Short mmCIF file of C-alpha atoms and ligand atoms in Angstrom, two decimals:
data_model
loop_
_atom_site.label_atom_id
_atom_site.label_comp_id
_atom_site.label_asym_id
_atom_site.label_seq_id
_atom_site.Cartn_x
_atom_site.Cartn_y
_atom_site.Cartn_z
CA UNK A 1 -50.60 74.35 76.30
CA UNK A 2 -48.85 71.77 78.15
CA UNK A 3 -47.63 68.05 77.95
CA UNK A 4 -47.32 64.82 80.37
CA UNK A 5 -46.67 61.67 80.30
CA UNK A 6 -48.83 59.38 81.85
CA UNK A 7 -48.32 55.34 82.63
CA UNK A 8 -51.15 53.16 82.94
CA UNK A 9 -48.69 50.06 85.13
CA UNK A 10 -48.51 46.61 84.74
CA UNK A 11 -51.55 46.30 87.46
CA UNK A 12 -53.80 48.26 85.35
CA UNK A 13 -53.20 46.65 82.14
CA UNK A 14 -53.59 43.68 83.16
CA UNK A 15 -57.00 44.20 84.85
CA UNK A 16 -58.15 45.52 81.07
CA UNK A 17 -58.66 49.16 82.81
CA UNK A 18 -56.88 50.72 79.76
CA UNK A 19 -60.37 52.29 78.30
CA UNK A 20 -61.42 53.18 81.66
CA UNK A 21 -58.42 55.82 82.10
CA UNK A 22 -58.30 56.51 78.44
CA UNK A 23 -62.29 57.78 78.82
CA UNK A 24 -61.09 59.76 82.22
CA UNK A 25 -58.74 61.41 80.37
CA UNK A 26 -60.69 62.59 77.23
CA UNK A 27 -63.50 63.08 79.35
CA UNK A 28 -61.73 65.45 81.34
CA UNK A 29 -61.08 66.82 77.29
CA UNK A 30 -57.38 65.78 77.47
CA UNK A 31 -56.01 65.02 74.45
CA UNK A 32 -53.79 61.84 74.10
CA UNK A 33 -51.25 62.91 71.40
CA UNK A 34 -49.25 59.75 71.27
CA UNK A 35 -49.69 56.13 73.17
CA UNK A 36 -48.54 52.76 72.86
CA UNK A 37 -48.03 49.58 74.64
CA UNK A 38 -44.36 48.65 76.07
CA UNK A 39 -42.60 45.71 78.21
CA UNK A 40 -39.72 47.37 80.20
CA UNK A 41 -36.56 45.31 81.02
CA UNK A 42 -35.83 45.44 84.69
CA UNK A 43 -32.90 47.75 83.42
CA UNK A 44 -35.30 50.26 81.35
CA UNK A 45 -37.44 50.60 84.35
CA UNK A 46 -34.28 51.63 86.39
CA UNK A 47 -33.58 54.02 84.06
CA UNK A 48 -37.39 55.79 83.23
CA UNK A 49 -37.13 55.93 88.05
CA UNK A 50 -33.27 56.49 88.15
CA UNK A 51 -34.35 59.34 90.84
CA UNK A 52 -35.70 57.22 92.94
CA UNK A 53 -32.29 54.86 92.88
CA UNK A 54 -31.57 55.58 96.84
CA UNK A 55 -35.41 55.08 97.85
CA UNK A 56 -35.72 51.57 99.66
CA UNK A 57 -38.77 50.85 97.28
CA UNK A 58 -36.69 51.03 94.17
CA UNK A 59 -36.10 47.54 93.43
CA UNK A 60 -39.22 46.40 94.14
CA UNK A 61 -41.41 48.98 91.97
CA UNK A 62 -38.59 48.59 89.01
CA UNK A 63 -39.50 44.89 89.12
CA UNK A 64 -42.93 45.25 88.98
CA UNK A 65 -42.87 48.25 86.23
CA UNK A 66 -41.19 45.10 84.33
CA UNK A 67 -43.27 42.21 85.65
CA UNK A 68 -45.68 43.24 82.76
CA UNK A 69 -46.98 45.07 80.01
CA UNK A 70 -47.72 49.03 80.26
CA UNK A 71 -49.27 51.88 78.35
CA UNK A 72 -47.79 54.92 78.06
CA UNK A 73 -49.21 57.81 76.68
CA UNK A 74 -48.34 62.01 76.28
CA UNK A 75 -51.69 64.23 77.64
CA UNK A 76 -51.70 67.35 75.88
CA UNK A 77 -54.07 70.22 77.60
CA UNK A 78 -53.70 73.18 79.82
CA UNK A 79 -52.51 72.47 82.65
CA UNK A 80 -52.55 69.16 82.00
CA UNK A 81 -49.70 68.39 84.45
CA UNK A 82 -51.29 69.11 87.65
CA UNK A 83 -54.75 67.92 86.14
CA UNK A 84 -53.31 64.40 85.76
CA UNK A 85 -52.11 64.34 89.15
CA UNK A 86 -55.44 65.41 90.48
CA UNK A 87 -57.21 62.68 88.26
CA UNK A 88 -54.98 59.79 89.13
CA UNK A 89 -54.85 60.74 93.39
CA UNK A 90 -52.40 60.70 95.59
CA UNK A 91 -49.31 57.82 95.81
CA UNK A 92 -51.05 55.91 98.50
CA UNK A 93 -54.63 54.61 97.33
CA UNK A 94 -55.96 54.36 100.84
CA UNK A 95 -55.01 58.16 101.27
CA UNK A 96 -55.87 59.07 97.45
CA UNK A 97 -59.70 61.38 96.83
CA UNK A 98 -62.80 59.59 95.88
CA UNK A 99 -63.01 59.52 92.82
CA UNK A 100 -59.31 59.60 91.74
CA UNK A 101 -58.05 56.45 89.76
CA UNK A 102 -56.27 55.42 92.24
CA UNK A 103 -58.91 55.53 95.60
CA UNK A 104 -60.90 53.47 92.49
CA UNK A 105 -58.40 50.72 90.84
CA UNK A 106 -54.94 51.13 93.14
CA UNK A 107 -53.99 47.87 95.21
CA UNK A 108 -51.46 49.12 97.12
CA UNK A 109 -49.08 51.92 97.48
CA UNK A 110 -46.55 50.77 94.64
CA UNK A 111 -49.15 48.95 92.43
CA UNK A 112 -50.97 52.20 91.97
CA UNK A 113 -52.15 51.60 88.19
CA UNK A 114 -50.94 54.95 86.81
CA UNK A 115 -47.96 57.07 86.70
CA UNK A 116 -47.96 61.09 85.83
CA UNK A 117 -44.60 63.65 85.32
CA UNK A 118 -44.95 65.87 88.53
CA UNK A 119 -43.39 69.25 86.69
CA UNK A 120 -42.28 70.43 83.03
CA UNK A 121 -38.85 69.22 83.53
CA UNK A 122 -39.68 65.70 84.24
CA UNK A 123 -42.42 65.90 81.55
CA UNK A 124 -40.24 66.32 78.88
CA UNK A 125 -37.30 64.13 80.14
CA UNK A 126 -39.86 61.27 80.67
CA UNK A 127 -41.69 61.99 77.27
CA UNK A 128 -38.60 61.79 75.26
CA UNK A 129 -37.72 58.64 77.46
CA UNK A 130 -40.64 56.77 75.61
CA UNK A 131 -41.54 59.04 72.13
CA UNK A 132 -39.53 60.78 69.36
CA UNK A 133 -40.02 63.92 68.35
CA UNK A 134 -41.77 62.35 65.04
CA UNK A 135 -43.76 60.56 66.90
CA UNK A 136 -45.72 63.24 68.46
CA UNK A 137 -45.52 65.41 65.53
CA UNK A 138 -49.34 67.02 64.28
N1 UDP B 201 -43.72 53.84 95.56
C1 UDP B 201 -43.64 52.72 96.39
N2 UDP B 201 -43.53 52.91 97.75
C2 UDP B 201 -43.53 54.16 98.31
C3 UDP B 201 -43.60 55.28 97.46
C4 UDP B 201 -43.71 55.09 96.10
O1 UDP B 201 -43.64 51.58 95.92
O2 UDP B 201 -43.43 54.27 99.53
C5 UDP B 201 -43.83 53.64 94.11
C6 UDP B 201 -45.24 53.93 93.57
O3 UDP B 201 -45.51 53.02 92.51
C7 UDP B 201 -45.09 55.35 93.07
C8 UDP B 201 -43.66 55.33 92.51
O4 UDP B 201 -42.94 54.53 93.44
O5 UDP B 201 -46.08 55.66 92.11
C9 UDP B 201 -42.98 56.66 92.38
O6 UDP B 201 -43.03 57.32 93.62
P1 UDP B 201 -43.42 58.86 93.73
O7 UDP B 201 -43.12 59.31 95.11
O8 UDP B 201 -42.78 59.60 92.59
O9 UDP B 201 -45.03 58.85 93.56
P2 UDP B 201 -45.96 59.33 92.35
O10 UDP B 201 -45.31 60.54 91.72
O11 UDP B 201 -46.09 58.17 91.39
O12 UDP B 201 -47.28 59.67 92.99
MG1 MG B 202 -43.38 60.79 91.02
#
C-alpha cells in the first residue's frame, strides 16, 4: 500500500473540474484518505517547489500555484504513485496520452490542472507539507 499527494491547481479549480478528477481517481478505485481546499501565499508555494528554485519557470508557476484556490488531496492504493502519474499525463498537455487529465483539461505546460509526488520520498515530504499525521489517521 502506498500514498501520494495529488494537487488539483488553481486552473482546475477554478474551471469546477474538482469532481471530474475526484471520479478519475475513485474510478480508477483510489482511495482519497484526506483532502481539502487551500490558498498558498506566494511564499508557501516556494516552499511546497523549493526544488525547482534554480528552474527559470519557478517564479512564474509559484505565482500561479498562489493566484488561486487549490485542492489537495493524499491517494492511497497500490502503486498509487506511478498510477497518478499515468492518470494525470505527462508535464506538457500537448505531449500528455489521450485520455490523461491533462491531454483533457491542461492549458498549457505550467497551468497543467494537477500535480502528483513522482517517488516515496517526495510523497511523504509533500504529504506532511499539507496534512498531519491526525489528519490522515483511520
Ligand atoms: N512547469 C513549467 N514549465 C516547465 C516545466 C514545468 O511551468 O517547463 C511547471 C508545471 O506546472 C509542472 C511544475 O512546473 O507541473 C513542476 O514541474 P515538474 O517537472 O516537476 O513536472 P510534473 O512533475 O508536475 O509533471
Ligand atoms: Mg514534479
Amino acid at each position: 500500500m502506498e500514498r501520494t499527494l495529488s494537487i488539483i491547481k488553481p486552473d482546475g479549480v477554478q474551471r469546477g473540474l474538482t469532481g471530474n478528477i475526484v471520479q478519475r481517481f475513485e474510478s480508477a478505485g483510489i482511495r482519497i484518505v484526506g483532502m481539502k481546499r487551500v490558498c498558498l501565499s506566494k511564499k508557501e508555494a516556494e516552499a511546497f517547489y523549493a526544488v525547482h528554485k534554480e528552474r527559470p519557470f519557478f517564479d512564474s508557476l509559484t505565482s500561479y500555484m498562489s493566484s488561486g484556490p487549490v485542492v489537495v488531496m493524499v491517494l492511497e492504493g497500490p502503486n498509487v504513485i506511478q498510477r497518478n502519474r499515468d492518470i494525470m499525463g505527462a508535464t506538457n498537455p500537448a505531449q500528455a496520452a489521450p485520455g490523461t487529465i491533462r491531454k483533457d483539461y491542461g492549458l498549457d505546460v505550467e497551468k497543467n490542472t494537477v500535480h502528483g509526488s513522482d517517488a516515496p520520498e517526495t510523497a511523504a515530504k509533500e504529504i506532511a507539507f499539507f496534512f498531519s499525521e491526525l489528519e490522515l489517521m483511520r
